[in-house]
Amino acid sequence: MKFFIDSANIDEIKTALSWGVLDGVTTNPSLVAKEGKKPDQMYAQICEIVPGPVSLEVVGLSTKEMVEEGKALRKYGDNVVVKLPMTTASLGATKELAKDGIPVNMTLCFSPLQALLAAKAGAAYISPFVGRLDDISAVGMDLIAQIIQIYDQYEFDTEVLVASIRNPIHALEAALMGADVATIPFKVMEQFAKHPLTDKGIETFLADWKKVTHA
Ligand code: G3P
């Protein structure tokens, strides 16, 4: 499973890159707004430092606007993936962008039929939001299982990119289900490495080592 970081924060992206486990980045308008900087500057920097795919979202809602914005976003690099919200307008935009070899990440997916439409339109990635489904008392991960089943059954190439991950269990379940990608907030990714028994083990090893070397 590929790890993308769900962030527009340069420090977080650089740190995750330094761990050697980062395959790409996803952003959205809310994550960009959180940084309080000009999007232009941030997009250029992110696309330059990240070797893998970087999802940048359009804000236009018509097919024409989405296609124009999507093409314009590619000025930041060949690694730009155009992120479109799941609507009927974005299906046409996906088809057009894909025809020009521009990969689309269809976002804000909350149902398996939305995912089926996105795949048929030629999206490179589908982003089902598991945390936001959990928020309304649905089971977000059930959607992932359904999408994987449909995509496998009909041999779609669209990659399942699990989004709105809120905790390590979401990521673990995504990996067990065979999702292609998980996009993970920095704090959650950091949690993957942590275990109290690891900390305790390090403490004990260092204390025992001191006994031998300071004897
Ligand atoms: O990638 C989509 C993600 O950023 C949404 O996460 O936590 O705002 O639902 P969240």
PDB file of C-alpha atoms and ligand atoms in Angstrom:
ATOM      1  CA  MET A   1       0.000   0.000   0.000  1.00  0.00           C
ATOM      2  CA  LYS A   2       1.317   3.415  -0.957  1.00  0.00           C
ATOM      3  CA  PHE A   3       1.503   6.115   1.716  1.00  0.00           C
ATOM      4  CA  PHE A   4       0.499   9.627   0.745  1.00  0.00           C
ATOM      5  CA  ILE A   5       0.537  12.439   3.277  1.00  0.00           C
ATOM      6  CA  ASP A   6      -2.713  14.404   3.552  1.00  0.00           C
ATOM      7  CA  SER A   7      -1.177  17.806   4.161  1.00  0.00           C
ATOM      8  CA  ALA A   8      -0.104  21.099   2.615  1.00  0.00           C
ATOM      9  CA  ASN A   9       2.395  21.769   5.390  1.00  0.00           C
ATOM     10  CA  ILE A  10       5.936  21.888   4.022  1.00  0.00           C
ATOM     11  CA  ASP A  11       7.605  20.852   7.284  1.00  0.00           C
ATOM     12  CA  GLU A  12       5.318  17.842   7.655  1.00  0.00           C
ATOM     13  CA  ILE A  13       5.901  16.825   4.044  1.00  0.00           C
ATOM     14  CA  LYS A  14       9.692  17.216   4.391  1.00  0.00           C
ATOM     15  CA  THR A  15       9.744  15.194   7.620  1.00  0.00           C
ATOM     16  CA  ALA A  16       7.659  12.371   6.119  1.00  0.00           C
ATOM     17  CA  LEU A  17       9.937  12.386   3.051  1.00  0.00           C
ATOM     18  CA  SER A  18      12.983  12.063   5.317  1.00  0.00           C
ATOM     19  CA  TRP A  19      11.511   8.852   6.750  1.00  0.00           C
ATOM     20  CA  GLY A  20      11.738   7.327   3.261  1.00  0.00           C
ATOM     21  CA  VAL A  21       8.176   6.005   3.290  1.00  0.00           C
ATOM     22  CA  LEU A  22       6.315   8.716   1.446  1.00  0.00           C
ATOM     23  CA  ASP A  23       4.921   7.977  -2.005  1.00  0.00           C
ATOM     24  CA  GLY A  24       2.904  11.144  -2.635  1.00  0.00           C
ATOM     25  CA  VAL A  25       0.837  14.029  -1.286  1.00  0.00           C
ATOM     26  CA  THR A  26      -2.834  14.977  -1.271  1.00  0.00           C
ATOM     27  CA  THR A  27      -4.053  18.491  -0.569  1.00  0.00           C
ATOM     28  CA  ASN A  28      -7.469  20.096  -0.530  1.00  0.00           C
ATOM     29  CA  PRO A  29      -8.655  23.720  -0.222  1.00  0.00           C
ATOM     30  CA  SER A  30      -9.170  23.386   3.556  1.00  0.00           C
ATOM     31  CA  LEU A  31      -5.650  22.030   4.125  1.00  0.00           C
ATOM     32  CA  VAL A  32      -4.219  24.833   1.961  1.00  0.00           C
ATOM     33  CA  ALA A  33      -6.233  27.495   3.849  1.00  0.00           C
ATOM     34  CA  LYS A  34      -4.884  26.145   7.161  1.00  0.00           C
ATOM     35  CA  GLU A  35      -1.358  27.097   6.124  1.00  0.00           C
ATOM     36  CA  GLY A  36      -2.275  30.765   5.553  1.00  0.00           C
ATOM     37  CA  LYS A  37       0.091  31.128   2.578  1.00  0.00           C
ATOM     38  CA  LYS A  38      -0.451  31.818  -1.120  1.00  0.00           C
ATOM     39  CA  PRO A  39      -1.467  28.544  -2.847  1.00  0.00           C
ATOM     40  CA  ASP A  40       0.730  29.324  -5.854  1.00  0.00           C
ATOM     41  CA  GLN A  41       3.887  29.398  -3.759  1.00  0.00           C
ATOM     42  CA  MET A  42       2.935  26.301  -1.766  1.00  0.00           C
ATOM     43  CA  TYR A  43       1.961  24.220  -4.793  1.00  0.00           C
ATOM     44  CA  ALA A  44       5.233  25.042  -6.554  1.00  0.00           C
ATOM     45  CA  GLN A  45       7.281  24.060  -3.497  1.00  0.00           C
ATOM     46  CA  ILE A  46       5.381  20.844  -2.781  1.00  0.00           C
ATOM     47  CA  CYS A  47       5.578  19.671  -6.403  1.00  0.00           C
ATOM     48  CA  GLU A  48       9.290  20.375  -6.484  1.00  0.00           C
ATOM     49  CA  ILE A  49      10.250  18.498  -3.321  1.00  0.00           C
ATOM     50  CA  VAL A  50       7.941  15.494  -3.751  1.00  0.00           C
ATOM     51  CA  PRO A  51       9.005  12.982  -6.393  1.00  0.00           C
ATOM     52  CA  GLY A  52       5.619  11.215  -6.420  1.00  0.00           C
ATOM     53  CA  PRO A  53       2.090  12.271  -7.317  1.00  0.00           C
ATOM     54  CA  VAL A  54       0.708  15.477  -5.744  1.00  0.00           C
ATOM     55  CA  SER A  55      -3.071  15.992  -5.793  1.00  0.00           C
ATOM     56  CA  LEU A  56      -4.144  19.628  -6.241  1.00  0.00           C
ATOM     57  CA  GLU A  57      -7.859  20.404  -6.186  1.00  0.00           C
ATOM     58  CA  VAL A  58      -9.850  22.570  -8.582  1.00  0.00           C
ATOM     59  CA  VAL A  59     -12.532  24.937  -7.276  1.00  0.00           C
ATOM     60  CA  GLY A  60     -14.552  25.483 -10.471  1.00  0.00           C
ATOM     61  CA  LEU A  61     -17.739  23.455 -10.646  1.00  0.00           C
ATOM     62  CA  SER A  62     -18.541  23.265 -14.369  1.00  0.00           C
ATOM     63  CA  THR A  63     -16.900  20.747 -16.675  1.00  0.00           C
ATOM     64  CA  LYS A  64     -15.265  23.540 -18.654  1.00  0.00           C
ATOM     65  CA  GLU A  65     -13.849  25.244 -15.535  1.00  0.00           C
ATOM     66  CA  MET A  66     -12.563  21.958 -14.170  1.00  0.00           C
ATOM     67  CA  VAL A  67     -10.776  21.093 -17.394  1.00  0.00           C
ATOM     68  CA  GLU A  68      -9.227  24.564 -17.691  1.00  0.00           C
ATOM     69  CA  GLU A  69      -8.168  24.690 -14.044  1.00  0.00           C
ATOM     70  CA  GLY A  70      -6.898  21.137 -14.161  1.00  0.00           C
ATOM     71  CA  LYS A  71      -4.718  21.849 -17.172  1.00  0.00           C
ATOM     72  CA  ALA A  72      -3.434  25.051 -15.550  1.00  0.00           C
ATOM     73  CA  LEU A  73      -2.501  23.183 -12.337  1.00  0.00           C
ATOM     74  CA  ARG A  74      -0.126  21.006 -14.350  1.00  0.00           C
ATOM     75  CA  LYS A  75       2.203  23.996 -14.641  1.00  0.00           C
ATOM     76  CA  TYR A  76       3.504  23.052 -11.185  1.00  0.00           C
ATOM     77  CA  GLY A  77       4.883  19.765 -12.475  1.00  0.00           C
ATOM     78  CA  ASP A  78       4.284  16.535 -14.323  1.00  0.00           C
ATOM     79  CA  ASN A  79       3.553  14.916 -10.963  1.00  0.00           C
ATOM     80  CA  VAL A  80       0.353  16.954 -10.496  1.00  0.00           C
ATOM     81  CA  VAL A  81      -2.807  14.884 -10.169  1.00  0.00           C
ATOM     82  CA  VAL A  82      -5.937  16.960 -10.690  1.00  0.00           C
ATOM     83  CA  LYS A  83      -8.382  16.541  -7.834  1.00  0.00           C
ATOM     84  CA  LEU A  84     -12.049  16.901  -8.777  1.00  0.00           C
ATOM     85  CA  PRO A  85     -15.076  16.678  -6.492  1.00  0.00           C
ATOM     86  CA  MET A  86     -17.468  13.858  -7.397  1.00  0.00           C
ATOM     87  CA  THR A  87     -20.281  15.400  -9.489  1.00  0.00           C
ATOM     88  CA  THR A  88     -21.802  14.742 -12.887  1.00  0.00           C
ATOM     89  CA  ALA A  89     -19.823  17.735 -14.208  1.00  0.00           C
ATOM     90  CA  SER A  90     -16.569  16.217 -13.015  1.00  0.00           C
ATOM     91  CA  LEU A  91     -17.236  12.966 -14.878  1.00  0.00           C
ATOM     92  CA  GLY A  92     -16.995  14.777 -18.211  1.00  0.00           C
ATOM     93  CA  ALA A  93     -13.939  16.674 -16.992  1.00  0.00           C
ATOM     94  CA  THR A  94     -12.291  13.409 -15.938  1.00  0.00           C
ATOM     95  CA  LYS A  95     -12.872  11.919 -19.366  1.00  0.00           C
ATOM     96  CA  GLU A  96     -11.384  14.973 -21.080  1.00  0.00           C
ATOM     97  CA  LEU A  97      -8.366  15.295 -18.808  1.00  0.00           C
ATOM     98  CA  ALA A  98      -7.679  11.559 -18.984  1.00  0.00           C
ATOM     99  CA  LYS A  99      -7.814  11.749 -22.789  1.00  0.00           C
ATOM    100  CA  ASP A 100      -4.924  14.245 -22.574  1.00  0.00           C
ATOM    101  CA  GLY A 101      -2.991  11.960 -20.246  1.00  0.00           C
ATOM    102  CA  ILE A 102      -3.735  14.067 -17.137  1.00  0.00           C
ATOM    103  CA  PRO A 103      -4.467  11.893 -14.095  1.00  0.00           C
ATOM    104  CA  VAL A 104      -7.563  12.682 -12.016  1.00  0.00           C
ATOM    105  CA  ASN A 105      -8.185  11.979  -8.350  1.00  0.00           C
ATOM    106  CA  MET A 106     -11.946  11.930  -7.840  1.00  0.00           C
ATOM    107  CA  THR A 107     -12.556  13.153  -4.314  1.00  0.00           C
ATOM    108  CA  LEU A 108     -15.470  13.405  -1.870  1.00  0.00           C
ATOM    109  CA  CYS A 109     -16.635   9.881  -2.691  1.00  0.00           C
ATOM    110  CA  PHE A 110     -19.198   8.486  -0.265  1.00  0.00           C
ATOM    111  CA  SER A 111     -20.819   5.630  -2.194  1.00  0.00           C
ATOM    112  CA  PRO A 112     -19.737   2.621  -4.268  1.00  0.00           C
ATOM    113  CA  LEU A 113     -21.744   3.817  -7.276  1.00  0.00           C
ATOM    114  CA  GLN A 114     -19.889   7.141  -7.248  1.00  0.00           C
ATOM    115  CA  ALA A 115     -16.692   5.092  -7.317  1.00  0.00           C
ATOM    116  CA  LEU A 116     -17.985   2.995 -10.208  1.00  0.00           C
ATOM    117  CA  LEU A 117     -18.816   6.149 -12.189  1.00  0.00           C
ATOM    118  CA  ALA A 118     -15.378   7.639 -11.502  1.00  0.00           C
ATOM    119  CA  ALA A 119     -13.666   4.481 -12.733  1.00  0.00           C
ATOM    120  CA  LYS A 120     -15.788   4.354 -15.873  1.00  0.00           C
ATOM    121  CA  ALA A 121     -14.936   7.994 -16.604  1.00  0.00           C
ATOM    122  CA  GLY A 122     -11.246   7.127 -16.370  1.00  0.00           C
ATOM    123  CA  ALA A 123     -10.166   8.507 -12.973  1.00  0.00           C
ATOM    124  CA  ALA A 124      -6.670   7.451 -11.939  1.00  0.00           C
ATOM    125  CA  TYR A 125      -7.666   7.490  -8.243  1.00  0.00           C
ATOM    126  CA  ILE A 126     -10.898   7.381  -6.268  1.00  0.00           C
ATOM    127  CA  SER A 127     -10.871   9.006  -2.817  1.00  0.00           C
ATOM    128  CA  PRO A 128     -13.540   7.570  -0.507  1.00  0.00           C
ATOM    129  CA  PHE A 129     -13.730   9.540   2.780  1.00  0.00           C
ATOM    130  CA  VAL A 130     -13.885   6.997   5.592  1.00  0.00           C
ATOM    131  CA  GLY A 131     -13.688   9.340   8.601  1.00  0.00           C
ATOM    132  CA  ARG A 132     -16.529  11.536   7.424  1.00  0.00           C
ATOM    133  CA  LEU A 133     -18.738   8.452   6.990  1.00  0.00           C
ATOM    134  CA  ASP A 134     -17.862   7.305  10.506  1.00  0.00           C
ATOM    135  CA  ASP A 135     -18.840  10.819  11.672  1.00  0.00           C
ATOM    136  CA  ILE A 136     -22.414  10.216  10.516  1.00  0.00           C
ATOM    137  CA  SER A 137     -22.528   6.751  12.119  1.00  0.00           C
ATOM    138  CA  ALA A 138     -21.924   4.807   8.896  1.00  0.00           C
ATOM    139  CA  VAL A 139     -18.948   2.435   8.659  1.00  0.00           C
ATOM    140  CA  GLY A 140     -16.437   4.139   6.380  1.00  0.00           C
ATOM    141  CA  MET A 141     -14.311   1.047   5.860  1.00  0.00           C
ATOM    142  CA  ASP A 142     -17.326  -0.909   4.505  1.00  0.00           C
ATOM    143  CA  LEU A 143     -17.262   1.466   1.545  1.00  0.00           C
ATOM    144  CA  ILE A 144     -13.614   0.599   0.875  1.00  0.00           C
ATOM    145  CA  ALA A 145     -14.413  -3.128   0.845  1.00  0.00           C
ATOM    146  CA  GLN A 146     -17.270  -2.574  -1.617  1.00  0.00           C
ATOM    147  CA  ILE A 147     -15.204  -0.429  -3.971  1.00  0.00           C
ATOM    148  CA  ILE A 148     -12.327  -2.923  -3.965  1.00  0.00           C
ATOM    149  CA  GLN A 149     -14.763  -5.735  -4.749  1.00  0.00           C
ATOM    150  CA  ILE A 150     -16.311  -3.831  -7.669  1.00  0.00           C
ATOM    151  CA  TYR A 151     -12.983  -2.687  -9.100  1.00  0.00           C
ATOM    152  CA  ASP A 152     -11.500  -6.188  -8.842  1.00  0.00           C
ATOM    153  CA  GLN A 153     -14.578  -7.750 -10.412  1.00  0.00           C
ATOM    154  CA  TYR A 154     -14.452  -5.529 -13.482  1.00  0.00           C
ATOM    155  CA  GLU A 155     -10.674  -5.098 -13.552  1.00  0.00           C
ATOM    156  CA  PHE A 156     -10.649  -1.288 -13.361  1.00  0.00           C
ATOM    157  CA  ASP A 157      -7.213   0.339 -13.148  1.00  0.00           C
ATOM    158  CA  THR A 158      -8.489   3.164 -10.907  1.00  0.00           C
ATOM    159  CA  GLU A 159      -6.553   3.099  -7.636  1.00  0.00           C
ATOM    160  CA  VAL A 160      -8.452   3.083  -4.346  1.00  0.00           C
ATOM    161  CA  LEU A 161      -7.030   5.946  -2.281  1.00  0.00           C
ATOM    162  CA  VAL A 162      -8.426   5.776   1.241  1.00  0.00           C
ATOM    163  CA  ALA A 163      -8.964   9.346   2.468  1.00  0.00           C
ATOM    164  CA  SER A 164     -10.256  11.092   5.583  1.00  0.00           C
ATOM    165  CA  ILE A 165      -8.169   8.700   7.666  1.00  0.00           C
ATOM    166  CA  ARG A 166      -8.391   9.692  11.310  1.00  0.00           C
ATOM    167  CA  ASN A 167      -6.507   6.937  13.142  1.00  0.00           C
ATOM    168  CA  PRO A 168      -4.054   4.049  12.604  1.00  0.00           C
ATOM    169  CA  ILE A 169      -6.879   1.480  12.584  1.00  0.00           C
ATOM    170  CA  HIS A 170      -8.284   3.035   9.398  1.00  0.00           C
ATOM    171  CA  ALA A 171      -4.880   2.610   7.741  1.00  0.00           C
ATOM    172  CA  LEU A 172      -4.414  -0.931   9.074  1.00  0.00           C
ATOM    173  CA  GLU A 173      -7.817  -2.001   7.776  1.00  0.00           C
ATOM    174  CA  ALA A 174      -7.077  -0.353   4.426  1.00  0.00           C
ATOM    175  CA  ALA A 175      -3.852  -2.378   4.162  1.00  0.00           C
ATOM    176  CA  LEU A 176      -5.609  -5.615   5.145  1.00  0.00           C
ATOM    177  CA  MET A 177      -8.260  -4.975   2.481  1.00  0.00           C
ATOM    178  CA  GLY A 178      -5.614  -4.387  -0.175  1.00  0.00           C
ATOM    179  CA  ALA A 179      -6.323  -0.694  -0.830  1.00  0.00           C
ATOM    180  CA  ASP A 180      -3.821   0.815  -3.268  1.00  0.00           C
ATOM    181  CA  VAL A 181      -3.118   4.015  -1.329  1.00  0.00           C
ATOM    182  CA  ALA A 182      -3.830   5.548   2.072  1.00  0.00           C
ATOM    183  CA  THR A 183      -3.547   9.291   2.460  1.00  0.00           C
ATOM    184  CA  ILE A 184      -2.645   9.946   6.041  1.00  0.00           C
ATOM    185  CA  PRO A 185      -2.426  13.067   8.223  1.00  0.00           C
ATOM    186  CA  PHE A 186       1.081  13.615   9.615  1.00  0.00           C
ATOM    187  CA  LYS A 187       0.075  13.017  13.260  1.00  0.00           C
ATOM    188  CA  VAL A 188      -1.536   9.688  12.378  1.00  0.00           C
ATOM    189  CA  MET A 189       1.486   8.575  10.319  1.00  0.00           C
ATOM    190  CA  GLU A 190       3.709   9.394  13.280  1.00  0.00           C
ATOM    191  CA  GLN A 191       1.528   7.187  15.487  1.00  0.00           C
ATOM    192  CA  PHE A 192       2.255   4.140  13.261  1.00  0.00           C
ATOM    193  CA  ALA A 193       5.860   4.056  14.489  1.00  0.00           C
ATOM    194  CA  LYS A 194       4.983   4.287  18.152  1.00  0.00           C
ATOM    195  CA  HIS A 195       4.385   1.498  20.629  1.00  0.00           C
ATOM    196  CA  PRO A 196       4.728   1.734  24.428  1.00  0.00           C
ATOM    197  CA  LEU A 197       6.585  -1.611  24.505  1.00  0.00           C
ATOM    198  CA  THR A 198       9.097  -0.252  21.973  1.00  0.00           C
ATOM    199  CA  ASP A 199       9.753   2.772  24.204  1.00  0.00           C
ATOM    200  CA  LYS A 200      10.013   0.569  27.282  1.00  0.00           C
ATOM    201  CA  GLY A 201      12.335  -1.827  25.437  1.00  0.00           C
ATOM    202  CA  ILE A 202      14.673   0.995  24.364  1.00  0.00           C
ATOM    203  CA  GLU A 203      14.746   2.329  27.913  1.00  0.00           C
ATOM    204  CA  THR A 204      15.650  -1.096  29.331  1.00  0.00           C
ATOM    205  CA  PHE A 205      18.321  -1.787  26.698  1.00  0.00           C
ATOM    206  CA  LEU A 206      19.971   1.588  27.306  1.00  0.00           C
ATOM    207  CA  ALA A 207      19.861   1.179  31.093  1.00  0.00           C
ATOM    208  CA  ASP A 208      21.384  -2.324  30.859  1.00  0.00           C
ATOM    209  CA  TRP A 209      24.066  -1.077  28.436  1.00  0.00           C
ATOM    210  CA  LYS A 210      25.011   1.665  30.888  1.00  0.00           C
ATOM    211  CA  LYS A 211      25.440  -0.955  33.639  1.00  0.00           C
ATOM    212  CA  VAL A 212      27.992  -2.813  31.481  1.00  0.00           C
ATOM    213  CA  THR A 213      29.873   0.191  30.124  1.00  0.00           C
ATOM    214  CA  HIS A 214      29.931   2.142  33.395  1.00  0.00           C
ATOM    215  CA  ALA A 215      30.823  -0.866  35.580  1.00  0.00           C
TER     216      ALA A 215
HETATM  217  O1  G3P B   1      -8.080  13.714   1.795  1.00  0.00           O
HETATM  218  C1  G3P B   1      -9.310  14.125   2.285  1.00  0.00           C
HETATM  219  C2  G3P B   1      -9.192  14.456   3.715  1.00  0.00           C
HETATM  220  O2  G3P B   1      -8.345  15.549   3.854  1.00  0.00           O
HETATM  221  C3  G3P B   1     -10.445  14.721   4.441  1.00  0.00           C
HETATM  222  O3  G3P B   1     -10.140  14.477   5.766  1.00  0.00           O
HETATM  223  O4  G3P B   1     -10.407  14.560   8.185  1.00  0.00           O
HETATM  224  O5  G3P B   1     -11.180  16.484   6.732  1.00  0.00           O
HETATM  225  O6  G3P B   1     -12.424  14.331   6.741  1.00  0.00           O
HETATM  226  P1  G3P B   1     -11.092  14.990   6.915  1.00  0.00           P
END
